[in-house]
PDB file of C-alpha atoms in Angstrom:
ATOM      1  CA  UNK A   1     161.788 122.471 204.645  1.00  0.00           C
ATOM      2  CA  UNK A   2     158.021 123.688 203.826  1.00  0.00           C
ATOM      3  CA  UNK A   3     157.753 122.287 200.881  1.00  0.00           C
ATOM      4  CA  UNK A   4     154.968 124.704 199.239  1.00  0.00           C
ATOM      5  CA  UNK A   5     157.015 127.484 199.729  1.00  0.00           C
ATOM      6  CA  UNK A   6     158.346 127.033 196.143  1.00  0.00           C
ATOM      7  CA  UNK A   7     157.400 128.672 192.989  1.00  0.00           C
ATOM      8  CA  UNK A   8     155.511 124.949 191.275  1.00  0.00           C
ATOM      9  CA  UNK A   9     154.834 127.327 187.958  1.00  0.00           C
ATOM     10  CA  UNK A  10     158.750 127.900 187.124  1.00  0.00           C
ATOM     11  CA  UNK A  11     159.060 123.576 187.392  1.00  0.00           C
ATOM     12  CA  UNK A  12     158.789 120.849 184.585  1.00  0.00           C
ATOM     13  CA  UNK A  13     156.076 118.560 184.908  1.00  0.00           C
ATOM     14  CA  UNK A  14     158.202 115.765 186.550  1.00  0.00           C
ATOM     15  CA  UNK A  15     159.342 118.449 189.334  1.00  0.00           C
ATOM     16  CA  UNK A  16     155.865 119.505 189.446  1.00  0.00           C
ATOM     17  CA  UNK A  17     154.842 115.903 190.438  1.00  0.00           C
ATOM     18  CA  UNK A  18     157.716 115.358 192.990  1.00  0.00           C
ATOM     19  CA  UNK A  19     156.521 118.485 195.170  1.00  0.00           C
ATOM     20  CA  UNK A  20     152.738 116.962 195.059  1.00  0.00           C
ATOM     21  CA  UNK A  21     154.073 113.627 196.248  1.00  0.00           C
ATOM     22  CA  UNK A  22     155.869 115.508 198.912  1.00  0.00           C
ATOM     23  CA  UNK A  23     152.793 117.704 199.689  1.00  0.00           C
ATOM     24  CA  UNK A  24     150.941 114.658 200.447  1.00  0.00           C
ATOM     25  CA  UNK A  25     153.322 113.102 202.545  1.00  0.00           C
ATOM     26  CA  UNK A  26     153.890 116.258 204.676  1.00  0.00           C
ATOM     27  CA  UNK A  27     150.178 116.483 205.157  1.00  0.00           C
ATOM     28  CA  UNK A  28     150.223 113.267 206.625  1.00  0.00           C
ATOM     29  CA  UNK A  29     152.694 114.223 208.884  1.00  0.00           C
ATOM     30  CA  UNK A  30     156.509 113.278 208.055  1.00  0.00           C
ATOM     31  CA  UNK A  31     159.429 115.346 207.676  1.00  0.00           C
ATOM     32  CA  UNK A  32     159.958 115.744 203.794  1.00  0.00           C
ATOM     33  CA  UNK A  33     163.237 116.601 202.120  1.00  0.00           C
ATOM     34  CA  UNK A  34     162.631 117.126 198.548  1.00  0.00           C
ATOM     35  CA  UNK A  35     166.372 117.043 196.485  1.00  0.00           C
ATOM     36  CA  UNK A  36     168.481 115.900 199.895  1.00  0.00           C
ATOM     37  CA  UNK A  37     171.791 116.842 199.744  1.00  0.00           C
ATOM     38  CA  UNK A  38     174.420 114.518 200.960  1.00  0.00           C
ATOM     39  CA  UNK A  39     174.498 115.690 204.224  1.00  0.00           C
ATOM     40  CA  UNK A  40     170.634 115.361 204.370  1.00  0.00           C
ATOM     41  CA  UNK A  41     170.537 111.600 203.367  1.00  0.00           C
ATOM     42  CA  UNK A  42     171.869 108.582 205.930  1.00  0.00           C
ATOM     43  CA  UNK A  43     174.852 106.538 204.860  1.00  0.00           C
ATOM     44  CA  UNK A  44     173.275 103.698 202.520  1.00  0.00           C
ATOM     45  CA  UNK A  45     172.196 107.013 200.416  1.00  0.00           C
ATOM     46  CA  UNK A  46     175.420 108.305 199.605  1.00  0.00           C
ATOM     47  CA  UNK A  47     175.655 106.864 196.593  1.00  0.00           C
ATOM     48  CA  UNK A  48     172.603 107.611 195.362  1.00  0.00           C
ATOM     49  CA  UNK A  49     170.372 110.983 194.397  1.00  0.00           C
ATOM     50  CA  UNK A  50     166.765 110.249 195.108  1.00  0.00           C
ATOM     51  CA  UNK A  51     164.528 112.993 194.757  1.00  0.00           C
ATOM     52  CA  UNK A  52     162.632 113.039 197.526  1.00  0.00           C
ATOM     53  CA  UNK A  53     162.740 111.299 201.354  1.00  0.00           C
ATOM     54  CA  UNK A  54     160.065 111.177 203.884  1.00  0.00           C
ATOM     55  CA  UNK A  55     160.571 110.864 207.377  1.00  0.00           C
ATOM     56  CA  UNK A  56     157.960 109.296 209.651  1.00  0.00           C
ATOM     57  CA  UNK A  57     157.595 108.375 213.231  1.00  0.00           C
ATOM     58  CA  UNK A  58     156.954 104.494 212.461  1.00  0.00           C
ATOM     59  CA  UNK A  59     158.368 104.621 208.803  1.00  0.00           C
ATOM     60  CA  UNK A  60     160.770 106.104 206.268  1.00  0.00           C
ATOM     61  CA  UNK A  61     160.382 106.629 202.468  1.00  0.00           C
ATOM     62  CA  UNK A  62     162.858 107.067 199.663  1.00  0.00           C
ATOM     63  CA  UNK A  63     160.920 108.607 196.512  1.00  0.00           C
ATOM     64  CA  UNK A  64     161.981 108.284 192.808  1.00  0.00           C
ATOM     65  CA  UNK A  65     159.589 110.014 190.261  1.00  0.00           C
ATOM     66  CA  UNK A  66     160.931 108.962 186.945  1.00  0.00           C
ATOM     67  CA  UNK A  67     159.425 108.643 183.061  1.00  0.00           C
ATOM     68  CA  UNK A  68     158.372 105.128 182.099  1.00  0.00           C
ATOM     69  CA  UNK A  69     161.484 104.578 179.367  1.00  0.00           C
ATOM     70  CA  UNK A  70     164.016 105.501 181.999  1.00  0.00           C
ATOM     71  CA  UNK A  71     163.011 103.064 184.346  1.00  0.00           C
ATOM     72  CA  UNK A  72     163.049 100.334 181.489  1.00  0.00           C
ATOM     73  CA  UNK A  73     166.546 101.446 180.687  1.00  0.00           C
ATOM     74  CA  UNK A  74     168.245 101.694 183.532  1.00  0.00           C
ATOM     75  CA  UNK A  75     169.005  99.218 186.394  1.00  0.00           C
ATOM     76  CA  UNK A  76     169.346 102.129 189.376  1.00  0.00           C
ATOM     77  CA  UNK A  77     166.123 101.896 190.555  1.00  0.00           C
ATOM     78  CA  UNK A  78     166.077  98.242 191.224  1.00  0.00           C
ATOM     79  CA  UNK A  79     170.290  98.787 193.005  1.00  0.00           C
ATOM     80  CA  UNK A  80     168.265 101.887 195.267  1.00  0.00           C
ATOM     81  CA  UNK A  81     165.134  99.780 195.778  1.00  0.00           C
ATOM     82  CA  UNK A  82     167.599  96.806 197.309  1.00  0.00           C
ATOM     83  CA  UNK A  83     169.716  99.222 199.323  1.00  0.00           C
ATOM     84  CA  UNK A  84     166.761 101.222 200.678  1.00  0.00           C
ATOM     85  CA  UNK A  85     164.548  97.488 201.851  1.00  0.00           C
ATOM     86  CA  UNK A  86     167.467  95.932 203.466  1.00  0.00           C
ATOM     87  CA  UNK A  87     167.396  98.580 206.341  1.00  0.00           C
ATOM     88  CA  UNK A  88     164.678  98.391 208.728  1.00  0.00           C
ATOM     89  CA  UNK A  89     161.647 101.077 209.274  1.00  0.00           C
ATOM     90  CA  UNK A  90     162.519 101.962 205.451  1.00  0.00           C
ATOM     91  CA  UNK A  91     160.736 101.648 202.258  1.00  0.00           C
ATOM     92  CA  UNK A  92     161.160 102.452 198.393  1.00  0.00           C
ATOM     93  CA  UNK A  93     158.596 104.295 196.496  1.00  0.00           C
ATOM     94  CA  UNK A  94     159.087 104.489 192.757  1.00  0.00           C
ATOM     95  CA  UNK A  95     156.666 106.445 190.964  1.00  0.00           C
ATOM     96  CA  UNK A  96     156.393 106.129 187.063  1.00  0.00           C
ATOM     97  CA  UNK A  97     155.044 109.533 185.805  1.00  0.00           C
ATOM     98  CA  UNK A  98     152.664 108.361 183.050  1.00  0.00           C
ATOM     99  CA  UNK A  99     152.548 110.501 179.819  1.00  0.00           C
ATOM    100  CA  UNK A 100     148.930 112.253 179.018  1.00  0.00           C
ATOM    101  CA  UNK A 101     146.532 109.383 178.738  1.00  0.00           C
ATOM    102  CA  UNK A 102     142.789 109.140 178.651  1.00  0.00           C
ATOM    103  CA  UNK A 103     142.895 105.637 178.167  1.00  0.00           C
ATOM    104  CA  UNK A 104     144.869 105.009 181.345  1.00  0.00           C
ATOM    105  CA  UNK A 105     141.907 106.781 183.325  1.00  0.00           C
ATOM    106  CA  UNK A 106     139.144 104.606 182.143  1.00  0.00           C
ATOM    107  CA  UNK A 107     138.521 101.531 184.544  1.00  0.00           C
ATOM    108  CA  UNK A 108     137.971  98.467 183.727  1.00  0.00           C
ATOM    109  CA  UNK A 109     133.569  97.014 184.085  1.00  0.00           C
ATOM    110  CA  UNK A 110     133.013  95.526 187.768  1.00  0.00           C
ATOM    111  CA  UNK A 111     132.965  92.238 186.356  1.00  0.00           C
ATOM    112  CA  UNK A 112     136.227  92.327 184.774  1.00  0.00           C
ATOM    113  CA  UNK A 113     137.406  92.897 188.066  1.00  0.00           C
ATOM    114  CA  UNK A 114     135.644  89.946 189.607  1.00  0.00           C
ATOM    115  CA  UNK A 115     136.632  87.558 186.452  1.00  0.00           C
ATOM    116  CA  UNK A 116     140.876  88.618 187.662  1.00  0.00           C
ATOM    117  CA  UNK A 117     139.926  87.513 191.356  1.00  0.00           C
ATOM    118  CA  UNK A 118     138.477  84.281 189.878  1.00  0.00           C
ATOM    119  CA  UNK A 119     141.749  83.760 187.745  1.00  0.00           C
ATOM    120  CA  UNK A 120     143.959  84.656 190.349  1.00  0.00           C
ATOM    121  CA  UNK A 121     142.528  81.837 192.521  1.00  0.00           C
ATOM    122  CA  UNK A 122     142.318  79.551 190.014  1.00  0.00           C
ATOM    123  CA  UNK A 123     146.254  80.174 189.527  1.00  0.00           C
ATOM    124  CA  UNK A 124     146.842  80.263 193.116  1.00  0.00           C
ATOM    125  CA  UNK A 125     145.257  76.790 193.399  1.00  0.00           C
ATOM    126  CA  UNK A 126     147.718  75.563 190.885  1.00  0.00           C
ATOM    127  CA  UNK A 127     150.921  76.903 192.507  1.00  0.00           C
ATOM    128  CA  UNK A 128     151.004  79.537 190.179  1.00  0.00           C
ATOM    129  CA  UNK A 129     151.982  82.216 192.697  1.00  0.00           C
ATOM    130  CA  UNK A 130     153.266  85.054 191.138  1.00  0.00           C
ATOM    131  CA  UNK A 131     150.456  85.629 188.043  1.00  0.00           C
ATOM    132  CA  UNK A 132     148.025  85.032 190.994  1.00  0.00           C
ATOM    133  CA  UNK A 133     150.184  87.983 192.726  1.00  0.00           C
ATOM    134  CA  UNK A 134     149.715  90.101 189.569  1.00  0.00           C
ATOM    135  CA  UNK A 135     145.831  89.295 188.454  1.00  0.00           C
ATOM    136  CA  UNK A 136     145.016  89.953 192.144  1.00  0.00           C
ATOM    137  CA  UNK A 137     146.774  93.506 192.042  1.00  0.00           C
ATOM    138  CA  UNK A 138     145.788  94.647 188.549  1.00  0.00           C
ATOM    139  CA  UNK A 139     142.098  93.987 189.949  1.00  0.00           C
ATOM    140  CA  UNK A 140     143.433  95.905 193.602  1.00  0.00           C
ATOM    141  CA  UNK A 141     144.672  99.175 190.925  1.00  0.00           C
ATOM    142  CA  UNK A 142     141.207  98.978 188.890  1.00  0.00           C
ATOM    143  CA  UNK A 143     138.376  98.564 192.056  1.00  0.00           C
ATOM    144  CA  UNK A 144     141.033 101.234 193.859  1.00  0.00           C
ATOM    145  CA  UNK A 145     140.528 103.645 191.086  1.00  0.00           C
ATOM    146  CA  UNK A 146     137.089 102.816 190.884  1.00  0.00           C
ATOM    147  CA  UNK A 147     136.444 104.076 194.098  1.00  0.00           C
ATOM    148  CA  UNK A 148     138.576 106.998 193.728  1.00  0.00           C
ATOM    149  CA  UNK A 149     136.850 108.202 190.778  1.00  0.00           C
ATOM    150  CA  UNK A 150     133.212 107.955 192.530  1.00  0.00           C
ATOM    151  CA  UNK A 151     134.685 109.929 195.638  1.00  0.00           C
ATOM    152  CA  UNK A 152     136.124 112.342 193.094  1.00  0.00           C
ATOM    153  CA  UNK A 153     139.970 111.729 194.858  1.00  0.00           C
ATOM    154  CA  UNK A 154     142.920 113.060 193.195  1.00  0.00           C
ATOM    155  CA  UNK A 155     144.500 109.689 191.896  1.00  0.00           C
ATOM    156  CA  UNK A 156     148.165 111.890 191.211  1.00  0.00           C
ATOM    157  CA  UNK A 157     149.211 110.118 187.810  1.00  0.00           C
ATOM    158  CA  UNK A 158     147.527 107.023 188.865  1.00  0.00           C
ATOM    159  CA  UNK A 159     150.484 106.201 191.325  1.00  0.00           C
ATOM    160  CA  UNK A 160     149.174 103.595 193.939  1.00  0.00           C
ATOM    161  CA  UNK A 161     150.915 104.685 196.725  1.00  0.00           C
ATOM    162  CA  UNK A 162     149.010 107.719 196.664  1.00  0.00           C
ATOM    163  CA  UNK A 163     145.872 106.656 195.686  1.00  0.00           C
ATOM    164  CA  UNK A 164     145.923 104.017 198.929  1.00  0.00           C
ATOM    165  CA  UNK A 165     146.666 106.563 201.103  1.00  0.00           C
ATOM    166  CA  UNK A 166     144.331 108.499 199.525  1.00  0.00           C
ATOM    167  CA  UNK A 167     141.766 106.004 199.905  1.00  0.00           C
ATOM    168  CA  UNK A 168     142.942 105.559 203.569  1.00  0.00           C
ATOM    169  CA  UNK A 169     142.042 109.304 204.340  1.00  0.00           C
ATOM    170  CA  UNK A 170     138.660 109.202 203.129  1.00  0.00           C
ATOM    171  CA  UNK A 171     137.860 106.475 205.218  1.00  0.00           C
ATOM    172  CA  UNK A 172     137.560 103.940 201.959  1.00  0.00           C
ATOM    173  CA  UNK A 173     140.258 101.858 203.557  1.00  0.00           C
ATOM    174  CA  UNK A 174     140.875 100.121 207.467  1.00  0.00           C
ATOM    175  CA  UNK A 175     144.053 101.021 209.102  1.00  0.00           C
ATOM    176  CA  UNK A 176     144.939  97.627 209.046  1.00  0.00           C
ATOM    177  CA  UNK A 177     144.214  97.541 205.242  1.00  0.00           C
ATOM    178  CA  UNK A 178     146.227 100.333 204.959  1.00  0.00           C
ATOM    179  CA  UNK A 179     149.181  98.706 206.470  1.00  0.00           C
ATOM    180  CA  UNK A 180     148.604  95.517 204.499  1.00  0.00           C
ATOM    181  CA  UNK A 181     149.343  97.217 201.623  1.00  0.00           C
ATOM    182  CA  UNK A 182     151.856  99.357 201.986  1.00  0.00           C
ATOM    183  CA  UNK A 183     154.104  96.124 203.025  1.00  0.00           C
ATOM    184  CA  UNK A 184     152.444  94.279 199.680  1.00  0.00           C
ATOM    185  CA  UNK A 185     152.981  97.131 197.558  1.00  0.00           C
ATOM    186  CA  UNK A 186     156.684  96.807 197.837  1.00  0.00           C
ATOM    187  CA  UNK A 187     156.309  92.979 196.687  1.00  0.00           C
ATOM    188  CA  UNK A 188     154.077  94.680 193.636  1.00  0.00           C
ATOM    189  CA  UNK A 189     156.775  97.445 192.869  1.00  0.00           C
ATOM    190  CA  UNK A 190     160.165  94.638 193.316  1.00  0.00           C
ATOM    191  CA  UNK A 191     157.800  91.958 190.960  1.00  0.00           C
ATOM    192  CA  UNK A 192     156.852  94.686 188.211  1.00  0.00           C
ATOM    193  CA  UNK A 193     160.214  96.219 187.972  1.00  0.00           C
ATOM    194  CA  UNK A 194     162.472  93.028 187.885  1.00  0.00           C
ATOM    195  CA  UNK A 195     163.988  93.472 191.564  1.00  0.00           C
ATOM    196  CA  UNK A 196     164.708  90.183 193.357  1.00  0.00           C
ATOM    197  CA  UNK A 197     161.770  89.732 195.737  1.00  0.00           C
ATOM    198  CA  UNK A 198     160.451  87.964 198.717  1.00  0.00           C
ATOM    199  CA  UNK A 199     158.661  84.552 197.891  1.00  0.00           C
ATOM    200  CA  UNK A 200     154.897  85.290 197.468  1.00  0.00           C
ATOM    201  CA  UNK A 201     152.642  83.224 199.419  1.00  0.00           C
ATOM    202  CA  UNK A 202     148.954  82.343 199.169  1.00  0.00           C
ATOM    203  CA  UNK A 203     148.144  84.575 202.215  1.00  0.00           C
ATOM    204  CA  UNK A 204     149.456  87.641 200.612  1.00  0.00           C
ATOM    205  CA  UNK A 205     147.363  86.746 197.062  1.00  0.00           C
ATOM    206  CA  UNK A 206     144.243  86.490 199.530  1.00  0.00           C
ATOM    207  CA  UNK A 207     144.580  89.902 201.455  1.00  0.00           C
ATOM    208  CA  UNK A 208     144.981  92.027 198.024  1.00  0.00           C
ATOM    209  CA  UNK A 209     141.807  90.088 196.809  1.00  0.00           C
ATOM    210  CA  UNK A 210     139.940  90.463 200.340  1.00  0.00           C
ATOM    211  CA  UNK A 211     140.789  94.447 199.899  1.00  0.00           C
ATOM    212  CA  UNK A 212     140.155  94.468 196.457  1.00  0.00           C
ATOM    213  CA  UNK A 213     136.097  92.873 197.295  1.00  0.00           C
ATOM    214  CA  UNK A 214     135.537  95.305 200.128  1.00  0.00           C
ATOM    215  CA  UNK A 215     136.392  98.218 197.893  1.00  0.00           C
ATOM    216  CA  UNK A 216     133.738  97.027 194.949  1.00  0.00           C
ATOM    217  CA  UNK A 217     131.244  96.503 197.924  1.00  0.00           C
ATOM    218  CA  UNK A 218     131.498  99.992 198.733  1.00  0.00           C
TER     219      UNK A 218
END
């Protein structure tokens, strides 16, 4: 399916935002299916309507865009997000489609940033894994946006996923960085929504705050 093919005008602004994520991830070179049909998705799908999948040579993705008060209401996404992790080479994406905001595209000072790193250790140091998790990635989103802002990216409704491999592209991020968090933002996205989640450990706080340095440095 070439997805730009259809008319984006004619769609709402949630369908509008779909086709961009599946833009990008056609542009970096999987096999997109935006809608998949039943006979399009593999058997753990079947009960279940996502609206987009991605199909890569060394991963998969299952997309849901949704509107912040339906993913607070409804317990789907964390049932699809469990179904999805627990077969290998796949991943869930969730992407909550953020209403009109100015305030959500203002980033926090520099040393904001730095003063979450230096909580987040200090929690981390106390066994206090998952806030240490949580300070370390709100600083991650803020230096990532940071960076995207100065190198004029298109942050997409301020959806990490995109923004780190937009930051990947443009050279702001290492392969291997890249990798490391793609794996850690599916800890970030089970932990923030509620889904059960693998135990956190002290060398997964440290990478998002290693990252998190070497984009402020840059």
């Amino acid at each position: 399916m070439h997805v730009q093919s259809v008319p984006v005008r004619r769609m709402s602004a949630e369908e509008r935002q779909v086709w961009k994520i599946a833009q990008e991830y056609e542009q970096r070179g999987y096999r997109v299916v935006v809608g998949p049909s039943q006979d399009q998705v593999p058997e753990f799908l079947k009960s279940f309507q996502p609206d987009l999948i991605a199909i890569g040579p060394d991963e998969s993705v299952v997309v849901e865009v949704k509107l912040g008060e339906e993913v607070r209401r409804s317990r789907h996404w964390a049932e699809l997000a469990r179904a999805v992790e627990q077969q290998p080479g796949w991943r869930f994406e969730l992407v909550v489609r953020s209403r009109p905001d100015t305030e959500l595209k203002q980033t926090i000072p520099v040393q904001k940033i730095r003063s979450h790193l230096d909580l987040s250790k200090r929690l981390s140091s106390q066994g206090e894994l998952e806030g240490a998790f949580l300070l370390a990635w709100a600083a991650l989103e803020a230096s990532m946006r940071k960076v995207s802002e100065q190198s004029k990216l298109d942050q997409l409704g301020m959806n990490p996923a995109t923004i780190i491999a937009n930051l990947y592209m443009d050279g702001a991020l290492s392969r291997r960085e890249y990798d490391d968090l793609q794996r850690i933002l599916s800890i970030r996205n089970r932990v923030v929504h509620g889904a059960p989640a693998p135990e956190i450990s002290e060398g997964t706080i440290g990478k998002v705050r290693d990252i998190t340095l070497h984009l402020l440095a840059q």
